[in-house]
């Protein structure tokens, strides 16, 4: 879908580009992550502020701050009673600094409002489907306008408050006048977090000038002065330059990838032109990156569903004994007489079990429309067929050379054959080529003693390509091995896949090239190869009349791009070497035109592994894939977020595949065609079809020669079944997890070597097995924000854990945990009521006279009330072991509460194993236990007998519960409830 247009002002459109309306989940996640980072900085600041408030750090004594030497707060009385009036009698004025509180709580309000906005946008973006908004934009527009005009005022306000706070702290020598501060507040860790928070607010404000600059640039581009520069014709040139600059930047970042030969002077022209044709620049279809991801994943499942349905129909036909029309076999696959002979009645084939007798395999091939599949029988390579055995053994043998040319031959030339480091060509003295003793140049480094190196080129450019000429004494052959794609120059050649005529090349090399076409990039490389071989005359000398190798066979091998070059080179050399053989391992799928590819069956053998994407990448295949992608995207009937969650969860078996697809996709016949998206697709396809009828795009290129397809029937990438495939089988790009790894050359020699041709026919290759879940643990399927995979009870646990954490924190921070009443006993046996105080775990409450007109009698406790000021206990006060234990338990319970909240919050995003809920319940039980041990303070001297021998009296104290104690009780109950909730989740998992 296109970007959401929010509003238009002065001719400028404010849009959500590059995101569409249903892509704002990504924006929400990014912004939420940003807010979480701010919260991580904010939380320590708030905790530090509250702790300092408990300790009286927010109090100003006579206008001086706590880091000033003039600051004096607190008394040394034994009974902890120190009144505000007492301080005032000593000319001490206490005021409260609220600037820090204003900044922190304003930040909390801003984060809360923005999180609320994020949730609203998240919900609104979940309306509709990727191709139908269904009123989604009407909800999103006011939210975005509110964000731009209202919520973003907060960062400006917070920056102003923060700057004012810094100025206030630093003025007048940090508020200390002529005295030197005891420490500098801007050198503390808290100040660093404050600075990080301020920087994040400043970065948010950069969004506005960025948007304004972008709009100005777009306005300049649309102006008459530069409109000609951005014409349709120049778009291809700009794309070409852009691709060239990308490749050059990659080359600068990693010199090992090559790229030194890229001058950005037309190398990318063909690919840029093809890319613009492929995307049909004139008729745009509004698709964003998230559409590509979701559509691509669903397309892979749709392909798997079609194959599964085709196989199920085949089984049903076989079981019911109905005749099956053999004309369902792919039309192009029936093009040759040999393939027509191999086709037979499938029902008879299955019921008579001739699969084992004739060693056939049932393959699923896409129809011409690309939407359906048919079943075709193909001959499996058999150990009883000498030709089949020879093909596999020979391919396994020569595949090593296709692998060695990548690195091993260069290392052998460099380390064993004394090739200078700055030299890119290994050339032996021509007089030594025919020497009977060639031990000095054998490839012993790689365990290939039967082969010796004759010539090698390691230079790599747009035309030049690394290759080597060797003599294989074991197979009595001269081998030319060509390297595949490894450098940026190779990628450029790969992308030049337009077809070029072979008329001129055929006249020069001696074959009939009239009416035939070839991959342009591969042809460019092969021309250079052909000329380089002619110039150095190594091949000519090896097959001269005086050479002991004149009776050897010539074999050309290569992998990937090297396989394509090997195919074209073998075509060019065959007039001179009629017995030439070529083995192309996983070559590109667009080398020769159809007729020429068939004529190469005599001397070219291609080896392709399973779902390898490279042999399937052709212009028609990509266009079919594009059209299928559009159809799948139009079929999505749920919000994109739901589709994203669905494709992120692996499909366990094939029956589940159909059910899952039905929940996300509507049938093709029910696609809503009266939508702007489908109208764009219809226009796109119409123009594309017209362009494909003319020009070079209408020439289809194929894989040359005979094709051995290695099918992985078990999904373990070990057991493969080789069969003789048709080049028409590879006219669809198969999207699978192994489509890239199947192209690797490294395991291919071992795969070919370990093939057991005696047992391949015993596999039920036409059956479909449950897909192994190799990607993720079934108990840990996905991580999705607020997806609640463990049920709604987890949400209640999060709320309860958060409340318990708040109660736990407040019970620690307040200075009214208990209310203490005392009776003082003197040596003369007289008693007097002591001062009652409100005491907390770490601080206590100052007393004050409630009457402002007269002073109170401080010796009369009833005349004093609690003030609003908290003060830490003086250093002279003794904290006994019970009080210390209560403090330690309070800290432990707070940490456990944090851990508990973290784990249950994680459980809202991902699936949890059953045994994990045991540990979660234990965490909450321990948190409840340690929270209860906070009441050990009632066993301390604060709430019992306190003696003062030096002053000759002692005091009996009695403590009652106060605010902090009630908070602690609430925390105990909530944590215990959380433990019960985890046990309930444990039982639920057991029942499931």
GROMACS .gro file of N, CA and C in nm, residues 694-782:
model
  267
  694UNK      N    1   0.771  -0.801  -2.771
  694UNK     CA    2   0.873  -0.750  -2.863
  694UNK      C    3   1.006  -0.741  -2.791
  695UNK      N    4   1.112  -0.726  -2.868
  695UNK     CA    5   1.245  -0.704  -2.811
  695UNK      C    6   1.310  -0.831  -2.764
  696UNK      N    7   1.425  -0.814  -2.700
  696UNK     CA    8   1.506  -0.926  -2.657
  696UNK      C    9   1.446  -1.001  -2.540
  697UNK      N   10   1.353  -0.934  -2.468
  697UNK     CA   11   1.293  -1.001  -2.353
  697UNK      C   12   1.214  -1.124  -2.395
  698UNK      N   13   1.163  -1.124  -2.521
  698UNK     CA   14   1.083  -1.237  -2.568
  698UNK      C   15   1.166  -1.362  -2.591
  699UNK      N   16   1.298  -1.352  -2.597
  699UNK     CA   17   1.386  -1.467  -2.616
  699UNK      C   18   1.411  -1.532  -2.479
  700UNK      N   19   1.369  -1.657  -2.463
  700UNK     CA   20   1.387  -1.728  -2.338
  700UNK      C   21   1.517  -1.808  -2.341
  701UNK      N   22   1.589  -1.802  -2.230
  701UNK     CA   23   1.715  -1.875  -2.218
  701UNK      C   24   1.699  -1.987  -2.116
  702UNK      N   25   1.773  -2.097  -2.136
  702UNK     CA   26   1.757  -2.217  -2.054
  702UNK      C   27   1.894  -2.271  -2.011
  703UNK      N   28   1.885  -2.373  -1.925
  703UNK     CA   29   2.005  -2.446  -1.883
  703UNK      C   30   2.046  -2.538  -1.998
  704UNK      N   31   2.173  -2.539  -2.035
  704UNK     CA   32   2.214  -2.622  -2.150
  704UNK      C   33   2.240  -2.767  -2.111
  705UNK      N   34   2.228  -2.856  -2.212
  705UNK     CA   35   2.268  -2.995  -2.198
  705UNK      C   36   2.172  -3.080  -2.118
  706UNK      N   37   2.222  -3.202  -2.086
  706UNK     CA   38   2.145  -3.292  -2.001
  706UNK      C   39   2.155  -3.243  -1.857
  707UNK      N   40   2.051  -3.270  -1.780
  707UNK     CA   41   2.046  -3.218  -1.644
  707UNK      C   42   2.023  -3.332  -1.547
  708UNK      N   43   2.110  -3.342  -1.449
  708UNK     CA   44   2.092  -3.435  -1.337
  708UNK      C   45   2.046  -3.352  -1.217
  709UNK      N   46   1.925  -3.380  -1.172
  709UNK     CA   47   1.870  -3.306  -1.059
  709UNK      C   48   1.879  -3.393  -0.934
  710UNK      N   49   1.943  -3.341  -0.832
  710UNK     CA   50   1.958  -3.412  -0.705
  710UNK      C   51   1.847  -3.367  -0.611
  711UNK      N   52   1.756  -3.459  -0.578
  711UNK     CA   53   1.640  -3.426  -0.495
  711UNK      C   54   1.665  -3.474  -0.352
  712UNK      N   55   1.647  -3.382  -0.259
  712UNK     CA   56   1.662  -3.415  -0.117
  712UNK      C   57   1.525  -3.462  -0.066
  713UNK      N   58   1.505  -3.594  -0.057
  713UNK     CA   59   1.374  -3.648  -0.023
  713UNK      C   60   1.347  -3.650   0.127
  714UNK      N   61   1.451  -3.646   0.209
  714UNK     CA   62   1.434  -3.655   0.353
  714UNK      C   63   1.449  -3.520   0.423
  715UNK      N   64   1.497  -3.422   0.353
  715UNK     CA   65   1.515  -3.291   0.413
  715UNK      C   66   1.634  -3.280   0.505
  716UNK      N   67   1.726  -3.377   0.500
  716UNK     CA   68   1.843  -3.373   0.587
  716UNK      C   69   1.969  -3.329   0.514
  717UNK      N   70   1.955  -3.296   0.385
  717UNK     CA   71   2.067  -3.253   0.302
  717UNK      C   72   2.177  -3.358   0.296
  718UNK      N   73   2.138  -3.483   0.306
  718UNK     CA   74   2.235  -3.592   0.298
  718UNK      C   75   2.192  -3.697   0.196
  719UNK      N   76   2.066  -3.740   0.203
  719UNK     CA   77   2.016  -3.845   0.113
  719UNK      C   78   1.952  -3.781  -0.008
  720UNK      N   79   2.016  -3.794  -0.124
  720UNK     CA   80   1.966  -3.734  -0.247
  720UNK      C   81   1.933  -3.844  -0.349
  721UNK      N   82   1.832  -3.815  -0.431
  721UNK     CA   83   1.797  -3.903  -0.542
  721UNK      C   84   1.828  -3.830  -0.672
  722UNK      N   85   1.917  -3.884  -0.756
  722UNK     CA   86   1.946  -3.820  -0.884
  722UNK      C   87   1.854  -3.872  -0.994
  723UNK      N   88   1.801  -3.783  -1.074
  723UNK     CA   89   1.720  -3.826  -1.187
  723UNK      C   90   1.747  -3.733  -1.305
  724UNK      N   91   1.716  -3.784  -1.424
  724UNK     CA   92   1.735  -3.705  -1.546
  724UNK      C   93   1.618  -3.608  -1.559
  725UNK      N   94   1.650  -3.481  -1.549
  725UNK     CA   95   1.547  -3.377  -1.546
  725UNK      C   96   1.537  -3.308  -1.682
  726UNK      N   97   1.426  -3.244  -1.702
  726UNK     CA   98   1.405  -3.160  -1.820
  726UNK      C   99   1.435  -3.015  -1.783
  727UNK      N  100   1.487  -2.940  -1.878
  727UNK     CA  101   1.518  -2.800  -1.851
  727UNK      C  102   1.392  -2.718  -1.825
  728UNK      N  103   1.275  -2.772  -1.863
  728UNK     CA  104   1.150  -2.699  -1.840
  728UNK      C  105   1.101  -2.714  -1.697
  729UNK      N  106   1.161  -2.804  -1.621
  729UNK     CA  107   1.122  -2.819  -1.480
  729UNK      C  108   1.163  -2.699  -1.397
  730UNK      N  109   1.258  -2.622  -1.445
  730UNK     CA  110   1.315  -2.515  -1.364
  730UNK      C  111   1.261  -2.379  -1.406
  731UNK      N  112   1.134  -2.376  -1.440
  731UNK     CA  113   1.076  -2.249  -1.484
  731UNK      C  114   0.995  -2.182  -1.373
  732UNK      N  115   1.023  -2.222  -1.251
  732UNK     CA  116   0.963  -2.154  -1.136
  732UNK      C  117   1.065  -2.143  -1.024
  733UNK      N  118   1.077  -2.024  -0.967
  733UNK     CA  119   1.166  -2.003  -0.853
  733UNK      C  120   1.099  -2.062  -0.730
  734UNK      N  121   1.160  -2.163  -0.672
  734UNK     CA  122   1.105  -2.228  -0.553
  734UNK      C  123   1.158  -2.156  -0.430
  735UNK      N  124   1.066  -2.100  -0.353
  735UNK     CA  125   1.105  -2.029  -0.231
  735UNK      C  126   1.108  -2.129  -0.117
  736UNK      N  127   1.224  -2.154  -0.064
  736UNK     CA  128   1.239  -2.249   0.045
  736UNK      C  129   1.355  -2.206   0.133
  737UNK      N  130   1.371  -2.275   0.245
  737UNK     CA  131   1.477  -2.240   0.339
  737UNK      C  132   1.615  -2.274   0.286
  738UNK      N  133   1.623  -2.365   0.186
  738UNK     CA  134   1.753  -2.408   0.134
  738UNK      C  135   1.782  -2.355  -0.005
  739UNK      N  136   1.703  -2.260  -0.053
  739UNK     CA  137   1.720  -2.212  -0.190
  739UNK      C  138   1.857  -2.146  -0.212
  740UNK      N  139   1.918  -2.093  -0.107
  740UNK     CA  140   2.051  -2.033  -0.119
  740UNK      C  141   2.160  -2.132  -0.082
  741UNK      N  142   2.140  -2.207   0.026
  741UNK     CA  143   2.243  -2.302   0.069
  741UNK      C  144   2.262  -2.415  -0.030
  742UNK      N  145   2.159  -2.448  -0.108
  742UNK     CA  146   2.172  -2.555  -0.209
  742UNK      C  147   2.267  -2.515  -0.322
  743UNK      N  148   2.301  -2.388  -0.331
  743UNK     CA  149   2.391  -2.343  -0.437
  743UNK      C  150   2.539  -2.356  -0.397
  744UNK      N  151   2.564  -2.388  -0.273
  744UNK     CA  152   2.703  -2.397  -0.227
  744UNK      C  153   2.776  -2.512  -0.297
  745UNK      N  154   2.900  -2.484  -0.338
  745UNK     CA  155   2.981  -2.585  -0.406
  745UNK      C  156   3.053  -2.675  -0.307
  746UNK      N  157   3.071  -2.630  -0.186
  746UNK     CA  158   3.156  -2.702  -0.090
  746UNK      C  159   3.106  -2.844  -0.063
  747UNK      N  160   2.976  -2.867  -0.035
  747UNK     CA  161   2.934  -3.006  -0.007
  747UNK      C  162   2.907  -3.090  -0.130
  748UNK      N  163   2.903  -3.030  -0.248
  748UNK     CA  164   2.860  -3.103  -0.367
  748UNK      C  165   2.949  -3.222  -0.402
  749UNK      N  166   3.082  -3.209  -0.399
  749UNK     CA  167   3.165  -3.328  -0.430
  749UNK      C  168   3.136  -3.447  -0.340
  750UNK      N  169   3.117  -3.424  -0.211
  750UNK     CA  170   3.087  -3.534  -0.119
  750UNK      C  171   2.948  -3.591  -0.145
  751UNK      N  172   2.853  -3.505  -0.180
  751UNK     CA  173   2.718  -3.553  -0.211
  751UNK      C  174   2.721  -3.647  -0.331
  752UNK      N  175   2.790  -3.605  -0.436
  752UNK     CA  176   2.800  -3.689  -0.556
  752UNK      C  177   2.875  -3.818  -0.527
  753UNK      N  178   2.977  -3.809  -0.447
  753UNK     CA  179   3.058  -3.926  -0.416
  753UNK      C  180   2.980  -4.028  -0.334
  754UNK      N  181   2.893  -3.979  -0.244
  754UNK     CA  182   2.821  -4.068  -0.152
  754UNK      C  183   2.687  -4.115  -0.206
  755UNK      N  184   2.652  -4.079  -0.327
  755UNK     CA  185   2.524  -4.124  -0.384
  755UNK      C  186   2.521  -4.276  -0.395
  756UNK      N  187   2.412  -4.335  -0.347
  756UNK     CA  188   2.394  -4.480  -0.355
  756UNK      C  189   2.286  -4.508  -0.458
  757UNK      N  190   2.327  -4.541  -0.579
  757UNK     CA  191   2.231  -4.562  -0.687
  757UNK      C  192   2.153  -4.692  -0.674
  758UNK      N  193   2.190  -4.776  -0.579
  758UNK     CA  194   2.117  -4.902  -0.560
  758UNK      C  195   1.990  -4.884  -0.478
  759UNK      N  196   1.984  -4.782  -0.396
  759UNK     CA  197   1.872  -4.768  -0.303
  759UNK      C  198   1.781  -4.650  -0.334
  760UNK      N  199   1.812  -4.571  -0.431
  760UNK     CA  200   1.733  -4.451  -0.453
  760UNK      C  201   1.589  -4.482  -0.491
  761UNK      N  202   1.565  -4.596  -0.559
  761UNK     CA  203   1.429  -4.624  -0.606
  761UNK      C  204   1.339  -4.673  -0.494
  762UNK      N  205   1.394  -4.700  -0.376
  762UNK     CA  206   1.312  -4.752  -0.267
  762UNK      C  207   1.241  -4.641  -0.189
  763UNK      N  208   1.271  -4.516  -0.220
  763UNK     CA  209   1.209  -4.405  -0.149
  763UNK      C  210   1.069  -4.379  -0.202
  764UNK      N  211   0.979  -4.342  -0.113
  764UNK     CA  212   0.845  -4.299  -0.153
  764UNK      C  213   0.853  -4.152  -0.193
  765UNK      N  214   0.908  -4.128  -0.308
  765UNK     CA  215   0.941  -3.990  -0.346
  765UNK      C  216   0.820  -3.908  -0.383
  766UNK      N  217   0.708  -3.976  -0.413
  766UNK     CA  218   0.590  -3.898  -0.447
  766UNK      C  219   0.505  -3.868  -0.323
  767UNK      N  220   0.544  -3.923  -0.208
  767UNK     CA  221   0.474  -3.890  -0.085
  767UNK      C  222   0.528  -3.762  -0.026
  768UNK      N  223   0.449  -3.700   0.058
  768UNK     CA  224   0.495  -3.577   0.123
  768UNK      C  225   0.498  -3.602   0.272
  769UNK      N  226   0.605  -3.568   0.331
  769UNK     CA  227   0.627  -3.596   0.472
  769UNK      C  228   0.608  -3.469   0.552
  770UNK      N  229   0.580  -3.488   0.680
  770UNK     CA  230   0.566  -3.372   0.766
  770UNK      C  231   0.696  -3.294   0.768
  771UNK      N  232   0.682  -3.166   0.754
  771UNK     CA  233   0.801  -3.080   0.750
  771UNK      C  234   0.864  -3.075   0.888
  772UNK      N  235   0.992  -3.110   0.898
  772UNK     CA  236   1.056  -3.102   1.029
  772UNK      C  237   1.070  -2.958   1.073
  773UNK      N  238   1.049  -2.938   1.202
  773UNK     CA  239   1.058  -2.803   1.257
  773UNK      C  240   1.202  -2.779   1.300
  774UNK      N  241   1.285  -2.745   1.201
  774UNK     CA  242   1.428  -2.728   1.229
  774UNK      C  243   1.463  -2.589   1.274
  775UNK      N  244   1.370  -2.495   1.256
  775UNK     CA  245   1.406  -2.356   1.281
  775UNK      C  246   1.398  -2.320   1.429
  776UNK      N  247   1.288  -2.360   1.495
  776UNK     CA  248   1.266  -2.313   1.630
  776UNK      C  249   1.217  -2.428   1.717
  777UNK      N  250   1.243  -2.416   1.843
  777UNK     CA  251   1.191  -2.509   1.942
  777UNK      C  252   1.040  -2.493   1.949
  778UNK      N  253   0.961  -2.602   1.946
  778UNK     CA  254   0.815  -2.588   1.951
  778UNK      C  255   0.767  -2.514   2.074
  779UNK      N  256   0.840  -2.519   2.184
  779UNK     CA  257   0.799  -2.449   2.305
  779UNK      C  258   0.845  -2.305   2.306
  780UNK      N  259   0.918  -2.267   2.203
  780UNK     CA  260   0.967  -2.129   2.197
  780UNK      C  261   0.956  -2.083   2.052
  781UNK      N  262   0.832  -2.074   2.002
  781UNK     CA  263   0.807  -2.058   1.860
  781UNK      C  264   0.840  -1.920   1.809
  782UNK      N  265   0.810  -1.815   1.886
  782UNK     CA  266   0.827  -1.682   1.832
  782UNK      C  267   0.842  -1.582   1.944
   0.00000   0.00000   0.00000
